[in-house]
XYZ file of C-alpha atoms in Angstrom:
626
model
C 96.105 51.859 -44.777
C 97.307 51.370 -41.181
C 100.505 53.224 -40.265
C 103.172 51.004 -38.734
C 104.925 53.670 -36.659
C 104.451 57.229 -35.564
C 105.652 59.858 -38.048
C 108.208 61.073 -35.515
C 110.270 57.898 -36.078
C 110.181 57.452 -39.879
C 110.579 53.947 -41.149
C 108.163 54.380 -44.002
C 108.439 52.912 -47.468
C 108.464 55.598 -50.180
C 108.208 55.219 -53.941
C 110.155 58.024 -55.639
C 109.048 58.690 -59.239
C 111.726 60.855 -60.971
C 112.903 60.806 -64.607
C 116.193 62.614 -63.848
C 118.615 59.945 -62.508
C 120.892 62.340 -60.640
C 117.989 64.099 -58.937
C 116.492 60.743 -58.097
C 119.760 59.511 -56.618
C 120.237 62.689 -54.570
C 116.694 62.690 -53.152
C 116.788 58.964 -52.409
C 120.105 59.277 -50.592
C 118.771 62.133 -48.464
C 115.592 60.287 -47.565
C 117.424 57.098 -46.667
C 119.610 59.118 -44.299
C 116.385 60.299 -42.650
C 115.404 56.696 -42.011
C 113.009 56.128 -44.900
C 113.070 53.074 -47.162
C 113.116 54.399 -50.744
C 112.491 52.763 -54.133
C 112.782 54.734 -57.369
C 111.172 54.466 -60.804
C 111.555 56.834 -63.755
C 108.102 56.989 -65.406
C 104.388 56.770 -64.782
C 103.823 53.206 -66.024
C 106.654 51.932 -63.817
C 105.070 53.728 -60.903
C 101.686 52.100 -61.581
C 103.250 48.615 -61.738
C 105.267 49.218 -58.548
C 102.126 50.220 -56.634
C 100.265 47.193 -57.963
C 103.076 44.813 -56.927
C 104.041 46.249 -53.541
C 101.184 46.589 -51.041
C 103.600 47.845 -48.348
C 104.284 51.204 -49.980
C 103.379 54.026 -47.622
C 103.732 57.106 -49.864
C 104.509 58.170 -53.441
C 106.825 61.125 -54.067
C 105.809 61.941 -57.639
C 107.546 64.265 -60.140
C 104.959 65.937 -62.354
C 107.121 66.272 -65.475
C 108.253 62.746 -66.376
C 109.409 63.359 -69.952
C 107.749 61.501 -72.775
C 104.590 59.572 -72.044
C 102.163 60.165 -69.174
C 103.058 62.797 -66.649
C 102.893 62.469 -62.898
C 99.337 63.783 -62.510
C 97.954 61.237 -64.969
C 99.865 58.422 -63.264
C 98.501 59.589 -59.912
C 94.895 59.536 -61.205
C 95.277 55.959 -62.426
C 96.922 54.807 -59.182
C 94.240 56.375 -56.989
C 91.587 54.449 -58.870
C 92.782 51.170 -57.334
C 94.825 52.236 -54.321
C 94.281 54.741 -51.542
C 97.820 56.029 -50.914
C 99.158 59.516 -50.140
C 100.848 61.209 -53.120
C 103.219 64.177 -52.688
C 104.106 66.005 -55.926
C 107.565 67.390 -56.822
C 107.973 69.901 -59.607
C 110.176 72.622 -60.893
C 107.081 74.516 -62.028
C 105.065 76.869 -59.882
C 102.320 77.742 -62.295
C 98.947 78.003 -60.591
C 97.171 75.760 -63.085
C 99.614 72.931 -62.300
C 99.169 73.396 -58.551
C 95.368 73.473 -58.920
C 95.464 70.293 -60.930
C 97.333 68.415 -58.208
C 94.843 69.486 -55.586
C 91.956 68.383 -57.763
C 93.571 64.978 -57.877
C 93.709 64.868 -54.082
C 97.438 65.327 -53.528
C 98.856 65.548 -50.043
C 101.221 68.375 -50.963
C 103.135 70.191 -53.693
C 106.866 70.828 -53.304
C 109.147 72.859 -55.551
C 112.348 70.983 -56.289
C 114.480 73.920 -55.221
C 112.629 74.386 -51.893
C 115.330 72.593 -49.994
C 115.680 69.473 -47.888
C 113.983 70.958 -44.821
C 110.820 71.731 -46.743
C 110.867 68.258 -48.293
C 111.212 66.569 -44.934
C 108.484 68.725 -43.343
C 106.175 68.081 -46.304
C 106.693 64.336 -45.960
C 105.827 64.386 -42.306
C 102.771 66.526 -42.967
C 101.655 64.167 -45.739
C 101.919 61.152 -43.426
C 100.025 62.982 -40.712
C 97.280 64.030 -43.137
C 97.024 60.485 -44.408
C 96.740 59.133 -40.890
C 93.905 61.574 -40.250
C 92.321 60.589 -43.545
C 92.513 56.881 -42.620
C 90.975 57.517 -39.255
C 88.200 59.555 -40.789
C 87.514 56.815 -43.306
C 87.504 54.240 -40.542
C 85.053 56.339 -38.511
C 82.844 56.904 -41.531
C 82.818 53.186 -42.205
C 81.895 52.452 -38.593
C 79.102 54.994 -38.745
C 77.913 53.505 -42.003
C 78.042 49.979 -40.539
C 76.278 51.172 -37.398
C 73.604 52.891 -39.449
C 73.146 49.717 -41.437
C 72.927 47.691 -38.204
C 70.465 50.095 -36.633
C 68.340 49.955 -39.705
C 68.440 46.182 -39.669
C 67.673 46.074 -35.965
C 64.697 48.390 -36.363
C 63.393 46.423 -39.344
C 63.713 43.130 -37.439
C 62.726 44.443 -33.984
C 59.997 42.336 -32.287
C 57.971 45.495 -31.627
C 56.035 47.640 -34.056
C 57.861 50.878 -35.001
C 56.522 53.614 -37.278
C 57.411 57.110 -38.395
C 54.341 59.241 -38.973
C 54.659 62.478 -40.912
C 51.929 64.739 -42.251
C 49.288 62.184 -41.343
C 50.781 59.234 -43.260
C 53.164 56.386 -42.487
C 56.585 57.239 -43.930
C 58.350 54.297 -42.319
C 57.306 50.987 -40.775
C 59.335 47.980 -39.729
C 58.245 44.431 -40.507
C 56.452 44.001 -37.174
C 54.660 47.299 -37.683
C 53.385 46.288 -41.117
C 52.180 42.963 -39.704
C 50.391 44.788 -36.870
C 48.010 46.307 -39.433
C 47.801 43.152 -41.551
C 50.134 44.292 -44.356
C 52.544 41.857 -45.956
C 55.482 44.285 -46.189
C 56.663 47.609 -44.829
C 56.589 49.136 -48.293
C 52.893 48.312 -48.583
C 52.076 50.316 -45.424
C 54.268 53.333 -46.275
C 52.086 56.074 -47.747
C 48.866 54.848 -46.068
C 46.894 57.496 -44.154
C 47.082 56.985 -40.404
C 43.340 57.575 -39.932
C 42.543 54.760 -42.372
C 44.138 52.276 -39.930
C 42.336 53.573 -36.823
C 38.863 52.579 -35.641
C 36.496 55.568 -36.082
C 35.900 55.670 -32.321
C 39.532 56.708 -31.755
C 40.311 58.892 -34.795
C 39.759 62.178 -32.993
C 42.056 60.954 -30.229
C 44.779 60.186 -32.787
C 44.426 63.650 -34.367
C 44.978 65.218 -30.963
C 48.043 63.046 -30.340
C 49.535 64.059 -33.703
C 49.043 67.724 -32.739
C 50.823 67.017 -29.463
C 53.816 65.628 -31.380
C 53.933 68.665 -33.654
C 54.059 70.874 -30.546
C 57.190 69.019 -29.445
C 55.666 66.902 -26.657
C 55.471 63.143 -26.239
C 52.344 61.005 -25.924
C 52.110 58.489 -23.057
C 50.981 54.869 -23.699
C 47.342 54.614 -24.750
C 45.024 51.753 -25.652
C 43.191 52.201 -28.940
C 41.345 50.095 -31.494
C 42.885 49.730 -34.951
C 41.466 48.474 -38.218
C 43.379 45.723 -40.039
C 43.772 45.717 -43.790
C 41.085 42.997 -43.900
C 38.714 45.175 -41.828
C 38.973 43.292 -38.532
C 39.330 45.272 -35.323
C 42.244 44.785 -32.901
C 43.462 46.409 -29.713
C 46.939 47.984 -29.503
C 48.866 50.056 -26.994
C 51.033 52.829 -28.457
C 53.315 55.640 -27.319
C 54.971 58.309 -29.461
C 57.709 60.954 -29.313
C 58.483 63.891 -31.617
C 61.447 63.436 -34.019
C 62.889 64.957 -37.182
C 62.632 62.912 -40.372
C 64.239 64.168 -43.576
C 64.501 67.570 -41.941
C 60.785 67.825 -41.112
C 58.799 67.276 -37.880
C 57.547 63.744 -37.477
C 56.467 61.265 -34.814
C 58.187 58.052 -33.818
C 55.492 55.577 -32.746
C 56.048 52.322 -30.867
C 53.095 49.968 -30.541
C 52.199 46.428 -29.531
C 49.176 44.200 -30.055
C 47.252 43.717 -26.800
C 44.151 42.040 -28.234
C 44.744 38.823 -26.268
C 45.351 40.827 -23.097
C 42.121 42.793 -23.560
C 40.178 39.587 -24.249
C 41.580 38.007 -21.082
C 40.816 41.117 -19.034
C 37.260 41.139 -20.355
C 36.869 37.460 -19.460
C 38.192 38.086 -15.952
C 35.907 41.081 -15.570
C 32.884 39.089 -16.737
C 33.802 36.174 -14.475
C 34.175 38.550 -11.544
C 30.806 40.079 -12.393
C 29.230 36.607 -12.528
C 30.634 35.637 -9.126
C 29.523 38.956 -7.656
C 26.031 38.553 -9.128
C 25.762 34.963 -7.839
C 26.814 36.114 -4.370
C 24.267 38.951 -4.472
C 21.525 36.498 -5.454
C 22.456 34.114 -2.641
C 22.540 36.933 -0.099
C 19.222 38.257 -1.406
C 17.623 34.824 -1.061
C 18.071 34.563 2.711
C 15.438 37.121 3.642
C 13.153 37.116 0.600
C 10.234 34.984 -0.500
C 10.797 32.475 -3.281
C 8.889 34.417 -6.002
C 11.040 37.472 -5.295
C 14.220 35.386 -5.488
C 13.227 33.817 -8.807
C 12.410 37.219 -10.276
C 15.794 38.485 -9.058
C 17.513 35.503 -10.756
C 15.719 36.159 -14.058
C 16.498 39.906 -13.833
C 20.182 39.113 -13.300
C 20.364 36.857 -16.376
C 18.531 39.483 -18.438
C 21.010 42.167 -17.374
C 24.065 39.998 -18.052
C 22.856 38.904 -21.491
C 21.243 42.195 -22.529
C 17.785 40.623 -22.798
C 14.610 42.645 -22.142
C 12.438 39.530 -21.627
C 12.914 36.663 -19.171
C 10.960 33.940 -17.357
C 11.369 30.972 -14.995
C 9.094 27.899 -15.281
C 8.782 24.830 -13.068
C 8.107 21.391 -14.511
C 6.203 18.868 -12.421
C 5.455 15.193 -13.071
C 2.338 13.495 -11.707
C 1.967 9.862 -10.690
C 1.054 8.879 -14.260
C 4.223 10.435 -15.685
C 2.477 13.450 -17.217
C 4.566 16.649 -17.310
C 3.119 20.074 -16.627
C 4.667 23.536 -16.945
C 4.172 26.057 -14.133
C 5.060 29.718 -14.662
C 6.682 31.041 -11.513
C 8.405 34.288 -12.462
C 8.720 36.926 -15.205
C 11.569 39.405 -15.265
C 10.721 42.850 -13.872
C 11.048 44.514 -17.298
C 8.787 41.867 -18.859
C 6.036 42.548 -16.329
C 6.377 46.331 -16.371
C 6.945 46.991 -20.073
C 6.139 44.050 -22.316
C 3.841 41.361 -21.014
C 0.221 41.357 -19.875
C -0.286 37.587 -20.254
C -1.490 35.376 -17.430
C 1.118 35.410 -14.707
C 2.523 33.400 -11.849
C 1.310 29.846 -11.126
C -0.435 29.398 -14.472
C 0.128 25.882 -15.757
C -0.592 23.574 -18.697
C 0.693 20.243 -20.099
C 4.224 20.243 -21.491
C 3.072 18.899 -24.869
C 1.037 22.063 -25.349
C 4.084 24.281 -24.851
C 5.722 25.871 -27.898
C 9.284 25.671 -29.201
C 10.545 27.540 -26.141
C 10.084 24.262 -24.220
C 12.273 22.262 -26.615
C 15.109 22.481 -24.085
C 13.010 20.411 -21.657
C 12.240 17.860 -24.340
C 15.839 17.362 -25.486
C 17.381 18.181 -22.067
C 19.814 20.696 -23.603
C 20.011 24.497 -24.022
C 18.257 25.792 -27.143
C 18.907 29.010 -29.099
C 16.450 30.432 -31.647
C 18.152 33.481 -33.170
C 15.529 33.854 -35.930
C 12.310 33.027 -34.159
C 10.021 34.180 -36.972
C 11.347 31.489 -39.349
C 10.489 28.557 -37.050
C 7.780 26.368 -38.544
C 6.677 24.561 -35.385
C 6.037 27.557 -33.147
C 2.543 27.708 -31.618
C 2.035 31.430 -31.285
C 1.757 33.453 -28.065
C -0.753 33.644 -25.250
C -2.816 36.807 -25.208
C -0.701 39.707 -23.942
C 2.617 37.914 -24.519
C 5.392 40.043 -26.120
C 6.460 39.143 -29.675
C 9.742 37.223 -29.868
C 12.615 38.025 -32.199
C 15.095 35.560 -30.722
C 15.234 33.482 -27.553
C 17.494 31.320 -25.408
C 16.163 28.642 -23.030
C 18.117 26.354 -20.695
C 16.822 23.353 -18.707
C 17.553 22.623 -15.057
C 18.322 18.909 -14.814
C 18.091 16.926 -11.581
C 18.297 13.110 -11.494
C 17.845 12.902 -15.274
C 14.647 14.940 -15.106
C 14.014 18.484 -16.294
C 12.621 20.285 -13.261
C 12.687 23.891 -14.482
C 13.311 26.146 -17.498
C 14.950 29.563 -17.506
C 14.507 31.602 -20.680
C 15.464 35.034 -21.991
C 14.535 36.747 -25.228
C 14.941 39.613 -27.701
C 18.639 40.343 -27.147
C 19.660 42.985 -29.766
C 22.383 40.663 -31.108
C 22.321 36.869 -31.609
C 22.627 34.651 -28.546
C 25.883 32.682 -28.225
C 27.615 30.133 -26.020
C 28.598 32.787 -23.493
C 24.907 33.593 -22.977
C 24.183 29.870 -22.570
C 26.846 29.612 -19.845
C 25.426 32.594 -17.979
C 21.838 31.336 -18.126
C 22.868 27.786 -17.128
C 24.876 28.925 -14.113
C 22.096 31.110 -12.758
C 19.291 28.655 -13.490
C 21.159 25.962 -11.524
C 21.789 28.384 -8.673
C 18.139 29.459 -8.682
C 17.005 25.843 -8.427
C 19.432 25.198 -5.572
C 17.793 28.124 -3.797
C 14.345 26.697 -4.602
C 15.314 23.373 -3.018
C 16.813 25.110 0.008
C 13.781 27.329 0.443
C 11.488 24.311 0.100
C 13.487 22.421 2.727
C 13.455 25.447 5.016
C 9.684 25.763 4.629
C 9.231 22.049 5.352
C 11.421 22.315 8.431
C 9.590 25.431 9.545
C 6.219 23.688 9.242
C 7.569 20.623 11.017
C 8.941 22.810 13.792
C 5.618 24.574 14.161
C 3.862 21.226 14.366
C 6.349 19.999 16.957
C 5.924 23.175 18.972
C 2.172 22.763 18.867
C 2.441 19.129 19.928
C 4.876 20.034 22.716
C 2.598 22.792 23.919
C -0.314 20.360 23.997
C 1.831 17.753 25.761
C 2.872 20.239 28.428
C -0.708 21.284 28.920
C -1.818 17.665 29.278
C 1.091 16.909 31.641
C 0.158 19.808 33.928
C -3.472 18.709 33.848
C -2.443 15.156 34.637
C -0.446 16.296 37.667
C -3.406 18.311 38.937
C -5.815 15.445 38.275
C -3.610 13.108 40.342
C -3.447 15.677 43.144
C -7.222 16.151 43.020
C -7.886 12.413 42.972
C -5.556 11.858 45.926
C -7.284 14.651 47.849
C -10.750 13.308 47.071
C -9.758 9.789 47.989
C -8.209 10.968 51.243
C -11.430 12.730 52.116
C -13.320 9.450 51.622
C -11.000 7.411 53.836
C -12.038 6.737 57.441
C -8.732 5.228 58.534
C -6.292 7.899 59.605
C -3.235 5.970 58.387
C -4.611 5.487 54.875
C -5.845 9.035 54.732
C -2.435 10.335 55.832
C -0.628 8.208 53.230
C -2.833 9.604 50.450
C -2.216 13.155 51.594
C 1.536 12.535 51.727
C 1.377 11.152 48.211
C -0.587 14.210 47.116
C 2.053 16.522 48.570
C 4.861 14.639 46.861
C 3.113 14.814 43.482
C 2.499 18.508 44.133
C 6.262 18.982 44.550
C 6.941 17.264 41.221
C 4.189 19.321 39.559
C 5.724 22.496 40.906
C 9.146 21.424 39.646
C 7.699 20.719 36.180
C 5.988 24.108 36.052
C 9.211 25.819 37.147
C 11.102 24.135 34.311
C 8.502 25.243 31.748
C 8.424 28.815 33.026
C 12.200 29.207 33.010
C 12.608 27.474 29.641
C 15.898 25.824 30.601
C 17.242 22.574 32.042
C 18.166 24.177 35.378
C 15.885 25.100 38.298
C 16.101 27.981 40.759
C 16.070 26.388 44.235
C 14.898 29.698 45.689
C 11.695 29.518 43.602
C 11.317 25.792 44.267
C 11.451 26.350 48.068
C 8.832 29.072 47.687
C 6.509 26.729 45.755
C 6.916 23.813 48.194
C 6.418 25.954 51.287
C 3.372 27.693 49.821
C 1.839 24.378 48.825
C 2.414 22.762 52.233
C 1.140 25.842 54.087
C -2.130 25.449 52.216
C -2.189 21.690 52.771
C -1.725 22.043 56.566
C -3.765 25.200 56.882
C -5.960 23.429 59.498
C -2.933 23.644 61.812
C -3.301 27.345 62.282
C -1.018 27.401 65.307
C 2.147 26.612 63.244
C 3.910 29.216 61.164
C 6.168 28.240 58.228
C 8.892 30.710 57.187
C 11.685 30.407 54.626
C 14.629 32.262 53.187
C 16.989 31.153 50.414
C 19.931 32.422 48.433
C 19.943 32.324 44.632
C 21.204 28.842 43.740
C 20.411 26.759 40.648
C 20.422 23.004 40.156
C 19.819 20.636 37.245
C 16.243 19.307 36.899
C 16.982 15.724 38.023
C 18.765 16.821 41.192
C 16.158 19.522 41.841
C 13.365 16.913 41.884
C 15.226 14.991 44.639
C 15.855 18.252 46.490
C 12.158 19.167 46.339
C 11.039 15.760 47.640
C 13.536 15.928 50.529
C 12.266 19.394 51.437
C 8.640 18.161 51.255
C 9.323 15.195 53.541
C 11.160 17.274 56.147
C 8.481 19.986 56.354
C 5.672 17.398 56.333
C 7.308 15.477 59.193
C 7.623 18.708 61.174
C 3.962 19.525 60.661
C 2.855 15.990 61.558
C 5.133 15.127 64.498
C 6.716 18.219 66.034
C 3.547 19.798 67.395
C 1.281 17.177 69.062
C -2.099 18.115 70.484
C -2.225 21.363 68.474
C 0.780 23.034 70.063
C 1.874 26.332 68.725
C 5.253 26.563 66.951
C 7.390 27.634 64.077
C 9.010 25.798 61.205
C 11.954 27.538 59.517
C 13.568 26.675 56.157
C 16.855 28.172 54.964
C 19.200 27.589 52.010
C 22.654 29.190 52.015
C 25.852 28.829 50.017
C 28.989 27.865 51.954
C 32.083 27.858 49.789
C 31.323 25.337 47.028
C 28.360 23.720 48.801
C 24.669 24.506 49.303
C 23.336 23.878 52.857
C 19.590 23.191 53.396
C 18.277 23.518 56.964
C 14.728 22.601 58.077
C 14.194 23.201 61.799
C 11.309 23.683 64.218
C 10.757 24.544 67.883
C 8.499 21.567 68.532
C 8.879 18.590 70.891
C 12.062 17.352 69.315
C 13.094 14.344 67.294
C 13.500 10.847 68.764
C 16.540 9.442 66.936
C 15.585 5.911 67.941
C 12.819 5.854 65.368
C 15.502 5.547 62.623
C 16.459 2.119 64.058
C 12.974 0.681 63.459
C 12.700 -1.202 60.165
C 9.079 -0.462 59.363
C 6.605 2.382 59.362
C 8.992 5.196 58.424
C 8.792 5.469 54.623
C 9.408 9.237 54.724
C 12.786 8.867 56.431
C 13.769 6.037 54.097
C 12.845 8.210 51.096
C 14.940 11.083 52.481
C 17.967 8.811 52.974
C 17.623 7.435 49.455
C 17.359 10.890 47.901
C 20.254 12.287 49.958
C 22.427 9.417 48.736
C 21.305 10.111 45.146
C 22.450 13.727 45.511
C 25.746 12.730 47.109
C 24.772 14.970 50.063
């Protein structure tokens, strides 16, 4: 019952139960003067009815001796059965058995009637204070009880698995915890041995973690495999702390199902491994021969699928549409440990191939997980390993099967995951085959082109020298000086072009060193005019390069200038010197051809005929923009 006011300012409602009218009147008058609201009744039944009818009563001041009928203690017992209210007993008796009886009832005090008003007032205040404390205690106990009920409900309904493990068994499990192990209810799991729910691989680990809890230490999160009630295996992550349960050491375990997470992690790991393996195969293929690459591809599939046997076959179709199988690669383990059958490049018609070639016939992957039961198998070649199970996948290009990759004798049955692995690597292997084939074709074509180019260069050089020789021979046969001179000039010009061509071939680029070109032209003309032993030709040049087209014009200009000097600057066999120089001035190249002969008559440039050399020089100078 809530108290309306503090006991220091009494405005409480008191029921006074007293069978002596004068005593009742006196006590009621006193209490009213103290600020209490007082109602009086004279017997126990009246007291019971008053309490039933008035819910606002705050306290009962009960006389024990109420005359005939029930006494005050009996009335108090009956009242307390339906109402929690403080009862303060009044009595003229001080016998111990009476006092003990009131305390057994749960009275809030016992006052002798002759104790005086001060004692009565103090006892009332104490009774109210005790009742207030009692109410608060009851309220707290109720809150604790409600909280305990709520906690229990929360734990039972929590979306995480919670257990209490004690002496190696489950003594508590919430609904989620029971479901984690495949049980329909918490009660069904309680009493089950912990080890019976753990995969054998992790039972020793769990024993050690239980010992850790008993030593008072916690266990960090750990991934373990558990065994469901139906026998299936699942992954969980659990952590545990030491607690007391029913006064004994126990472990509080919190766990969650991570099976989907583990499956996803395994898929990601496998996918990462596949990408890494594909990259390794591609990298390996760049500097290895095709048979080595194919063996590497088969080895990779064998490793990823756990197969000790593997092969790679090509399929070829002739002009009549007949299909033949060509063995190109065994796995390394097959060659070293299992197979002594005829190896690489052996071939035979597809229709003679056994059930392993069914994938080529139906253009789909084929799995034979019980090879010995197949009725249409054709046996093995001599030295071939016996098959327990096999997986073969076709490589399809333009609706034709062009290759077969197969693996065999995996310890467990082949599945779709194995098919995916084999298909991905067989396709990659064939892509490498096509690339390698294209590279080989290009390499052969390049070699042929290089051979043809080499032959062409050789023939071109020979052609130049044949023209030079023919011009020289023809000049020697001519009796007319003008014709003979024209042929020799032509020979010298061709010699310049031949020298330029040879310079280009030697340097292997599209630019020509003018320093080397000047050396070639001067050497050639010195030999050509060697009969003029009284003239000396010298040259010096800085390192300057020029593109081939411009260099040919440069060489012809140089040839014409030196030739003119030899022919016209030194009449009647005069001695002299011809000097050639090439220097760089800022962003220009300056060519100078000079001699110390008789000099140059500029009027000859005004004549329209008979000076082809000068006309050629002018044309070439204009071409060069010089």
